[in-house]
């Protein structure tokens, strides 16, 4: 699949599969544009991928939303002793800090774990980010991607994610 084909698929609300690398996690991630997410997308990721369901947000939007990486939040916490911090603050076997932030649920969700609740949260975060982006610049449209297990911040994913996030899906 070419980059252009992948973008065309994302624009149609379809999944794109991305392989990370042999020496790293050695897995394939499922990716779909957040603005097109449905409960059926969530169910498919949950049933066929089996890992975490995450949302990637571009750096400019994370700054505007004041989102921090979880390892930064925990390292600055006064509620954790040094042993606990050392246990959870290390790097992954491939040498990077985890690139996760907060786990969130939309206020209209009930438990946040159903496919419908997850899709609602993701779609509403995409809408919020679209509004923030439109207010800051009419020419720069960062979009969100939902991906199985990974935040597009390591190795080739980071560069690919940056390029994809710059694409205009609608």
Coordinates of N, CA and C in Angstrom, one line a residue:
X1 N 0.8 -1.2 0.0 CA 0.0 0.0 0.0 C 0.9 1.2 0.0
X2 N 0.6 2.2 -0.9 CA 1.4 3.4 -0.9 C 0.8 4.4 0.1
X3 N 1.6 5.4 0.4 CA 1.1 6.5 1.3 C -0.2 7.1 0.8
X4 N -0.2 7.4 -0.5 CA -1.5 8.0 -1.1 C -2.7 7.1 -0.9
X5 N -2.4 5.8 -1.1 CA -3.5 4.8 -1.0 C -4.0 4.8 0.5
X6 N -3.0 4.8 1.4 CA -3.4 4.8 2.8 C -4.2 6.0 3.2
X7 N -3.8 7.2 2.7 CA -4.6 8.4 3.0 C -6.0 8.3 2.4
X8 N -6.1 7.8 1.2 CA -7.4 7.7 0.5 C -8.3 6.7 1.4
X9 N -7.7 5.7 1.9 CA -8.5 4.7 2.7 C -8.9 5.4 4.0
X10 N -8.0 6.2 4.6 CA -8.4 6.9 5.8 C -9.5 7.9 5.6
X11 N -9.5 8.5 4.4 CA -10.5 9.5 4.1 C -11.9 8.9 3.9
X12 N -11.9 7.6 3.6 CA -13.1 6.8 3.5 C -13.6 6.1 4.7
X13 N -12.9 6.4 5.8 CA -13.2 5.7 7.1 C -12.8 4.3 7.2
X14 N -11.8 3.9 6.4 CA -11.3 2.5 6.4 C -10.1 2.4 7.2
X15 N -9.8 1.2 7.6 CA -8.6 0.9 8.4 C -7.4 0.9 7.5
X16 N -6.3 1.3 8.0 CA -5.0 1.1 7.4 C -4.1 0.3 8.4
X17 N -3.4 -0.7 8.0 CA -2.6 -1.5 8.8 C -1.1 -1.0 8.6
X18 N -0.4 -0.9 9.8 CA 1.0 -0.4 9.7 C 1.8 -1.4 10.6
X19 N 2.9 -1.9 10.0 CA 3.8 -2.7 10.7 C 4.9 -1.9 11.2
X20 N 5.3 -2.1 12.5 CA 6.3 -1.2 13.1 C 7.7 -1.5 12.7
X21 N 8.2 -2.7 13.1 CA 9.6 -3.1 12.7 C 9.9 -4.4 13.4
X22 N 10.8 -5.2 12.8 CA 11.2 -6.5 13.3 C 11.9 -6.4 14.7
X23 N 12.7 -5.4 14.9 CA 13.5 -5.3 16.1 C 12.7 -4.6 17.3
X24 N 11.5 -4.3 17.1 CA 10.8 -3.5 18.1 C 9.6 -4.3 18.7
X25 N 8.4 -3.9 18.4 CA 7.3 -4.6 18.9 C 6.9 -5.8 18.0
X26 N 7.3 -5.7 16.7 CA 7.1 -6.7 15.7 C 5.6 -7.0 15.6
X27 N 4.8 -6.0 15.4 CA 3.4 -6.1 15.3 C 2.8 -5.2 14.3
X28 N 1.5 -5.4 13.9 CA 0.8 -4.6 13.0 C -0.2 -3.8 13.8
X29 N -0.3 -2.5 13.6 CA -1.3 -1.7 14.2 C -2.4 -1.4 13.2
X30 N -3.6 -1.3 13.8 CA -4.8 -0.9 13.0 C -5.0 0.6 13.2
X31 N -5.2 1.3 12.1 CA -5.4 2.8 12.2 C -6.7 3.2 11.5
X32 N -7.4 4.1 12.0 CA -8.6 4.7 11.4 C -8.7 6.2 11.8
X33 N -9.2 7.0 10.9 CA -9.3 8.4 11.2 C -10.4 8.6 12.3
X34 N -10.1 9.3 13.3 CA -11.1 9.5 14.5 C -12.4 10.1 14.1
X35 N -12.4 11.0 13.1 CA -13.7 11.6 12.7 C -14.7 10.7 12.1
X36 N -14.2 9.5 11.7 CA -15.1 8.5 11.1 C -15.3 7.3 12.0
X37 N -14.9 7.4 13.2 CA -14.9 6.2 14.1 C -16.4 5.8 14.4
X38 N -16.6 4.5 14.4 CA -17.9 4.0 14.8 C -17.8 2.9 15.8
X39 N -18.8 2.5 16.5 CA -18.7 1.4 17.4 C -18.2 0.1 16.7
X40 N -18.6 0.0 15.4 CA -18.1 -1.2 14.6 C -16.6 -1.2 14.5
X41 N -16.0 0.0 14.3 CA -14.5 0.1 14.2 C -13.9 -0.4 15.5
X42 N -14.5 0.1 16.6 CA -14.0 -0.2 18.0 C -14.1 -1.8 18.1
X43 N -15.2 -2.3 17.8 CA -15.4 -3.8 17.9 C -14.4 -4.5 17.1
X44 N -14.2 -4.1 15.9 CA -13.2 -4.8 15.1 C -11.8 -4.7 15.7
X45 N -11.4 -3.5 16.2 CA -10.1 -3.4 16.8 C -10.0 -4.3 18.0
X46 N -11.0 -4.3 18.8 CA -11.1 -5.1 20.1 C -11.0 -6.6 19.8
X47 N -11.7 -7.0 18.8 CA -11.8 -8.4 18.5 C -10.6 -9.0 17.7
X48 N -10.1 -8.2 16.8 CA -9.0 -8.7 15.9 C -7.6 -8.2 16.2
X49 N -7.5 -7.1 17.0 CA -6.2 -6.6 17.4 C -5.9 -7.0 18.8
X50 N -6.8 -6.8 19.7 CA -6.6 -7.3 21.1 C -5.7 -6.5 22.0
X51 N -5.4 -5.3 21.7 CA -4.6 -4.5 22.6 C -5.3 -3.2 23.1
X52 N -4.5 -2.2 23.3 CA -5.1 -0.9 23.7 C -5.6 -0.2 22.5
X53 N -6.7 0.5 22.8 CA -7.2 1.4 21.7 C -6.9 2.8 22.1
X54 N -6.1 3.5 21.3 CA -5.5 4.8 21.6 C -5.9 5.8 20.6
X55 N -5.7 7.1 20.9 CA -6.0 8.2 20.0 C -4.7 9.0 19.9
X56 N -4.2 9.2 18.7 CA -3.0 10.0 18.5 C -3.4 11.5 18.2
X57 N -2.8 12.4 18.9 CA -3.1 13.8 18.7 C -1.8 14.5 18.4
X58 N -1.9 15.4 17.4 CA -0.7 16.1 17.0 C -0.1 17.0 18.1
X59 N 1.2 17.3 18.0 CA 1.9 18.1 19.1 C 1.2 19.4 19.3
X60 N 0.8 20.1 18.3 CA 0.2 21.5 18.4 C -1.0 21.4 19.3
X61 N -1.8 20.4 19.0 CA -3.1 20.2 19.7 C -2.9 19.8 21.2
X62 N -1.9 18.9 21.4 CA -1.6 18.5 22.8 C -1.2 19.7 23.6
X63 N -0.4 20.6 23.0 CA 0.0 21.8 23.7 C -1.2 22.7 24.0
X64 N -2.1 22.9 23.1 CA -3.3 23.7 23.3 C -4.3 23.1 24.3
X65 N -4.3 21.8 24.3 CA -5.2 21.1 25.3 C -4.4 20.8 26.6
X66 N -3.2 21.2 26.7 CA -2.3 21.0 27.8 C -2.3 19.6 28.3
X67 N -2.2 18.7 27.3 CA -2.0 17.2 27.7 C -0.6 16.9 27.9
X68 N -0.3 16.1 28.9 CA 1.0 15.7 29.3 C 1.1 14.2 29.1
X69 N 2.4 13.8 28.9 CA 2.6 12.3 28.9 C 2.4 11.8 30.3
X70 N 1.9 10.6 30.4 CA 1.7 10.0 31.7 C 3.0 9.9 32.5
X71 N 4.1 9.5 31.9 CA 5.4 9.4 32.6 C 5.8 10.8 33.2
X72 N 5.5 11.9 32.5 CA 5.8 13.2 33.1 C 4.9 13.6 34.2
X73 N 3.6 13.2 34.1 CA 2.7 13.4 35.2 C 3.1 12.7 36.5
X74 N 3.4 11.4 36.3 CA 3.8 10.6 37.4 C 5.2 11.0 38.0
X75 N 6.1 11.4 37.2 CA 7.4 11.7 37.7 C 7.3 13.0 38.5
X76 N 6.4 13.9 38.3 CA 6.2 15.1 39.0 C 5.3 14.9 40.2
X77 N 4.7 13.7 40.4 CA 3.8 13.5 41.5 C 4.5 13.4 42.8
X78 N 4.0 14.1 43.8 CA 4.5 13.9 45.2 C 3.9 12.8 45.9
X79 N 2.9 12.1 45.3 CA 2.2 11.0 46.0 C 2.9 9.7 45.7
X80 N 3.9 9.6 44.9 CA 4.7 8.4 44.7 C 6.0 8.4 45.3
X81 N 6.4 7.3 46.0 CA 7.8 7.3 46.5 C 8.8 6.9 45.4
X82 N 10.0 7.1 45.6 CA 11.1 6.9 44.6 C 11.0 5.5 44.0
X83 N 10.8 4.4 44.9 CA 10.8 3.1 44.4 C 9.6 2.9 43.4
X84 N 8.5 3.4 43.7 CA 7.3 3.3 42.8 C 7.6 4.0 41.5
X85 N 8.2 5.2 41.6 CA 8.5 6.0 40.3 C 9.5 5.2 39.5
X86 N 10.5 4.6 40.1 CA 11.5 3.8 39.3 C 10.9 2.6 38.7
X87 N 9.9 2.0 39.3 CA 9.3 0.8 38.8 C 8.4 1.2 37.5
X88 N 7.7 2.3 37.5 CA 6.8 2.6 36.5 C 7.4 3.7 35.5
X89 N 8.5 4.3 35.8 CA 9.0 5.3 35.0 C 10.1 5.0 34.0
X90 N 10.4 3.7 33.9 CA 11.5 3.3 33.0 C 11.1 3.4 31.6
X91 N 12.1 3.0 30.7 CA 11.9 3.0 29.3 C 11.5 1.6 28.9
X92 N 10.9 1.6 27.7 CA 10.5 0.3 27.1 C 11.8 -0.4 26.7
X93 N 11.7 -1.8 26.4 CA 12.9 -2.5 26.0 C 13.5 -1.9 24.7
X94 N 12.8 -1.2 23.9 CA 13.3 -0.6 22.7 C 13.9 0.8 23.0
X95 N 13.9 1.3 24.2 CA 14.6 2.5 24.6 C 13.8 3.8 24.8
X96 N 12.5 3.8 24.5 CA 11.7 5.0 24.6 C 10.8 5.0 25.8
X97 N 10.5 6.2 26.3 CA 9.4 6.3 27.3 C 8.1 6.0 26.6
X98 N 7.2 5.4 27.4 CA 5.8 5.2 26.9 C 5.2 6.6 26.5
X99 N 4.4 6.6 25.4 CA 3.9 7.9 24.9 C 2.4 8.0 25.1
X100 N 2.0 7.5 26.3 CA 0.6 7.6 26.6 C 0.3 8.8 27.5
X101 N -0.9 9.3 27.4 CA -1.3 10.4 28.3 C -2.4 9.9 29.2
X102 N -3.4 10.7 29.3 CA -4.6 10.3 30.2 C -5.6 9.5 29.5
X103 N -6.2 8.6 30.3 CA -7.4 7.9 29.8 C -8.6 8.7 30.1
X104 N -9.4 8.9 29.0 CA -10.6 9.8 29.2 C -11.9 9.2 28.7
X105 N -13.0 9.6 29.2 CA -14.3 9.2 28.8 C -15.1 10.5 28.6
X106 N -16.0 10.5 27.5 CA -16.8 11.7 27.3 C -17.9 11.7 28.4
X107 N -18.4 12.9 28.8 CA -19.4 13.0 29.9 C -20.7 12.3 29.6
X108 N -21.0 12.0 28.3 CA -22.2 11.3 28.0 C -22.1 9.8 28.0
X109 N -20.9 9.3 28.3 CA -20.7 7.8 28.3 C -21.2 7.3 29.7
X110 N -21.5 6.0 29.7 CA -22.0 5.4 31.0 C -20.8 4.8 31.7
X111 N -20.2 3.8 31.1 CA -19.0 3.2 31.7 C -17.7 3.6 31.0
X112 N -17.8 3.9 29.8 CA -16.7 4.3 29.0 C -16.0 3.1 28.3
X113 N -16.5 1.9 28.6 CA -15.8 0.7 28.0 C -16.6 0.0 26.9
X114 N -17.8 0.4 26.7 CA -18.5 -0.2 25.6 C -18.0 0.3 24.2
X115 N -18.3 -0.4 23.2 CA -17.8 0.1 21.9 C -18.5 1.4 21.5
X116 N -19.7 1.6 21.9 CA -20.4 2.9 21.6 C -19.8 4.0 22.5
X117 N -19.6 3.7 23.7 CA -19.0 4.7 24.6 C -17.6 5.2 24.1
X118 N -16.8 4.2 23.7 CA -15.4 4.5 23.2 C -15.5 5.3 21.9
X119 N -16.4 4.9 21.0 CA -16.6 5.6 19.7 C -17.0 7.1 20.0
X120 N -18.0 7.2 20.9 CA -18.5 8.6 21.2 C -17.3 9.5 21.8
X121 N -16.5 8.9 22.7 CA -15.4 9.7 23.3 C -14.5 10.1 22.2
X122 N -14.1 9.2 21.3 CA -13.1 9.5 20.3 C -13.6 10.5 19.3
X123 N -14.9 10.3 18.9 CA -15.5 11.3 17.9 C -15.6 12.7 18.5
X124 N -16.0 12.8 19.8 CA -16.1 14.1 20.4 C -14.7 14.8 20.6
X125 N -13.7 14.0 21.0 CA -12.4 14.6 21.1 C -11.9 15.0 19.7
X126 N -12.2 14.3 18.6 CA -11.9 14.7 17.3 C -12.6 16.0 17.0
X127 N -13.9 16.2 17.4 CA -14.6 17.4 17.1 C -14.0 18.6 17.9
X128 N -13.6 18.3 19.2 CA -13.0 19.4 20.0 C -11.7 19.8 19.3
X129 N -10.9 18.9 18.9 CA -9.6 19.2 18.3 C -9.8 19.9 17.0
X130 N -10.8 19.6 16.2 CA -11.1 20.3 15.0 C -11.5 21.7 15.3
X131 N -12.3 22.0 16.3 CA -12.7 23.4 16.6 C -11.4 24.2 17.1
X132 N -10.6 23.6 17.9 CA -9.4 24.2 18.3 C -8.5 24.6 17.1
X133 N -8.3 23.6 16.2 CA -7.5 23.8 15.0 C -8.1 24.9 14.2
X134 N -9.4 24.9 13.9 CA -10.0 25.9 13.1 C -9.9 27.3 13.7
X135 N -9.9 27.4 15.0 CA -9.8 28.7 15.6 C -8.4 29.3 15.5
X136 N -7.4 28.3 15.5 CA -6.0 28.8 15.4 C -5.5 29.1 14.0
X137 N -6.0 28.3 13.0 CA -5.6 28.5 11.7 C -6.5 27.9 10.7
X138 N -7.0 28.6 9.7 CA -7.8 28.0 8.7 C -7.1 27.2 7.7
X139 N -5.8 27.3 7.7 CA -5.0 26.6 6.7 C -4.3 25.3 7.2
X140 N -4.3 25.1 8.5 CA -3.6 23.9 9.1 C -4.7 23.1 9.8
X141 N -4.9 21.9 9.3 CA -6.0 21.0 9.8 C -5.3 19.7 10.3
X142 N -5.0 19.7 11.6 CA -4.5 18.5 12.2 C -5.7 17.6 12.5
X143 N -5.6 16.3 12.1 CA -6.6 15.4 12.4 C -6.1 14.3 13.4
X144 N -7.1 13.6 13.9 CA -6.7 12.6 14.9 C -6.8 11.2 14.3
X145 N -6.1 10.3 14.8 CA -6.1 8.9 14.3 C -6.3 8.0 15.5
X146 N -7.1 7.0 15.4 CA -7.3 6.0 16.4 C -6.4 4.8 16.0
X147 N -5.6 4.3 16.8 CA -4.7 3.2 16.5 C -4.7 2.2 17.6
X148 N -4.6 1.0 17.2 CA -4.4 -0.1 18.2 C -3.0 0.0 18.8
X149 N -3.0 0.2 20.1 CA -1.8 -0.1 20.9 C -0.7 1.0 20.8
X150 N -0.7 2.0 20.0 CA 0.5 2.8 19.9 C 0.1 4.2 19.5
X151 N 0.9 5.1 20.0 CA 0.6 6.6 19.8 C 1.4 7.2 18.7
X152 N 2.0 6.5 17.8 CA 2.6 7.0 16.6 C 3.8 8.0 17.0
X153 N 4.5 7.7 18.0 CA 5.6 8.6 18.5 C 7.0 8.0 18.4
X154 N 7.1 6.8 17.9 CA 8.4 6.2 17.9 C 8.8 5.8 16.5
X155 N 10.1 5.8 16.3 CA 10.7 5.4 15.0 C 9.9 5.9 13.8
X156 N 9.6 5.1 12.8 CA 8.9 5.5 11.6 C 7.5 5.9 11.9
X157 N 6.9 5.4 13.0 CA 5.5 5.8 13.3 C 5.4 7.3 13.5
X158 N 6.4 7.9 14.2 CA 6.4 9.3 14.5 C 6.3 10.1 13.2
X159 N 7.2 9.8 12.2 CA 7.2 10.5 11.0 C 6.0 10.2 10.2
X160 N 5.6 9.0 10.1 CA 4.3 8.7 9.4 C 3.1 9.3 10.0
X161 N 3.1 9.3 11.3 CA 1.9 9.9 12.0 C 1.9 11.4 11.8
X162 N 3.1 12.1 11.8 CA 3.1 13.5 11.6 C 2.6 13.8 10.2
X163 N 3.0 13.0 9.2 CA 2.5 13.3 7.8 C 1.0 13.0 7.7
X164 N 0.5 11.9 8.3 CA -0.9 11.6 8.2 C -1.7 12.7 9.0
X165 N -1.2 13.1 10.1 CA -2.0 14.1 10.9 C -2.1 15.4 10.2
X166 N -1.3 15.7 9.2 CA -1.4 16.9 8.4 C -2.4 16.8 7.3
X167 N -2.9 15.7 7.0 CA -3.8 15.5 5.9 C -5.2 16.0 6.3
X168 N -5.9 16.5 5.3 CA -7.3 16.9 5.4 C -8.2 15.8 5.0
X169 N -8.9 15.2 6.0 CA -9.8 14.1 5.7 C -11.1 14.4 5.2
X170 N -11.7 15.6 5.6 CA -13.0 15.9 5.1 C -13.0 17.2 4.3

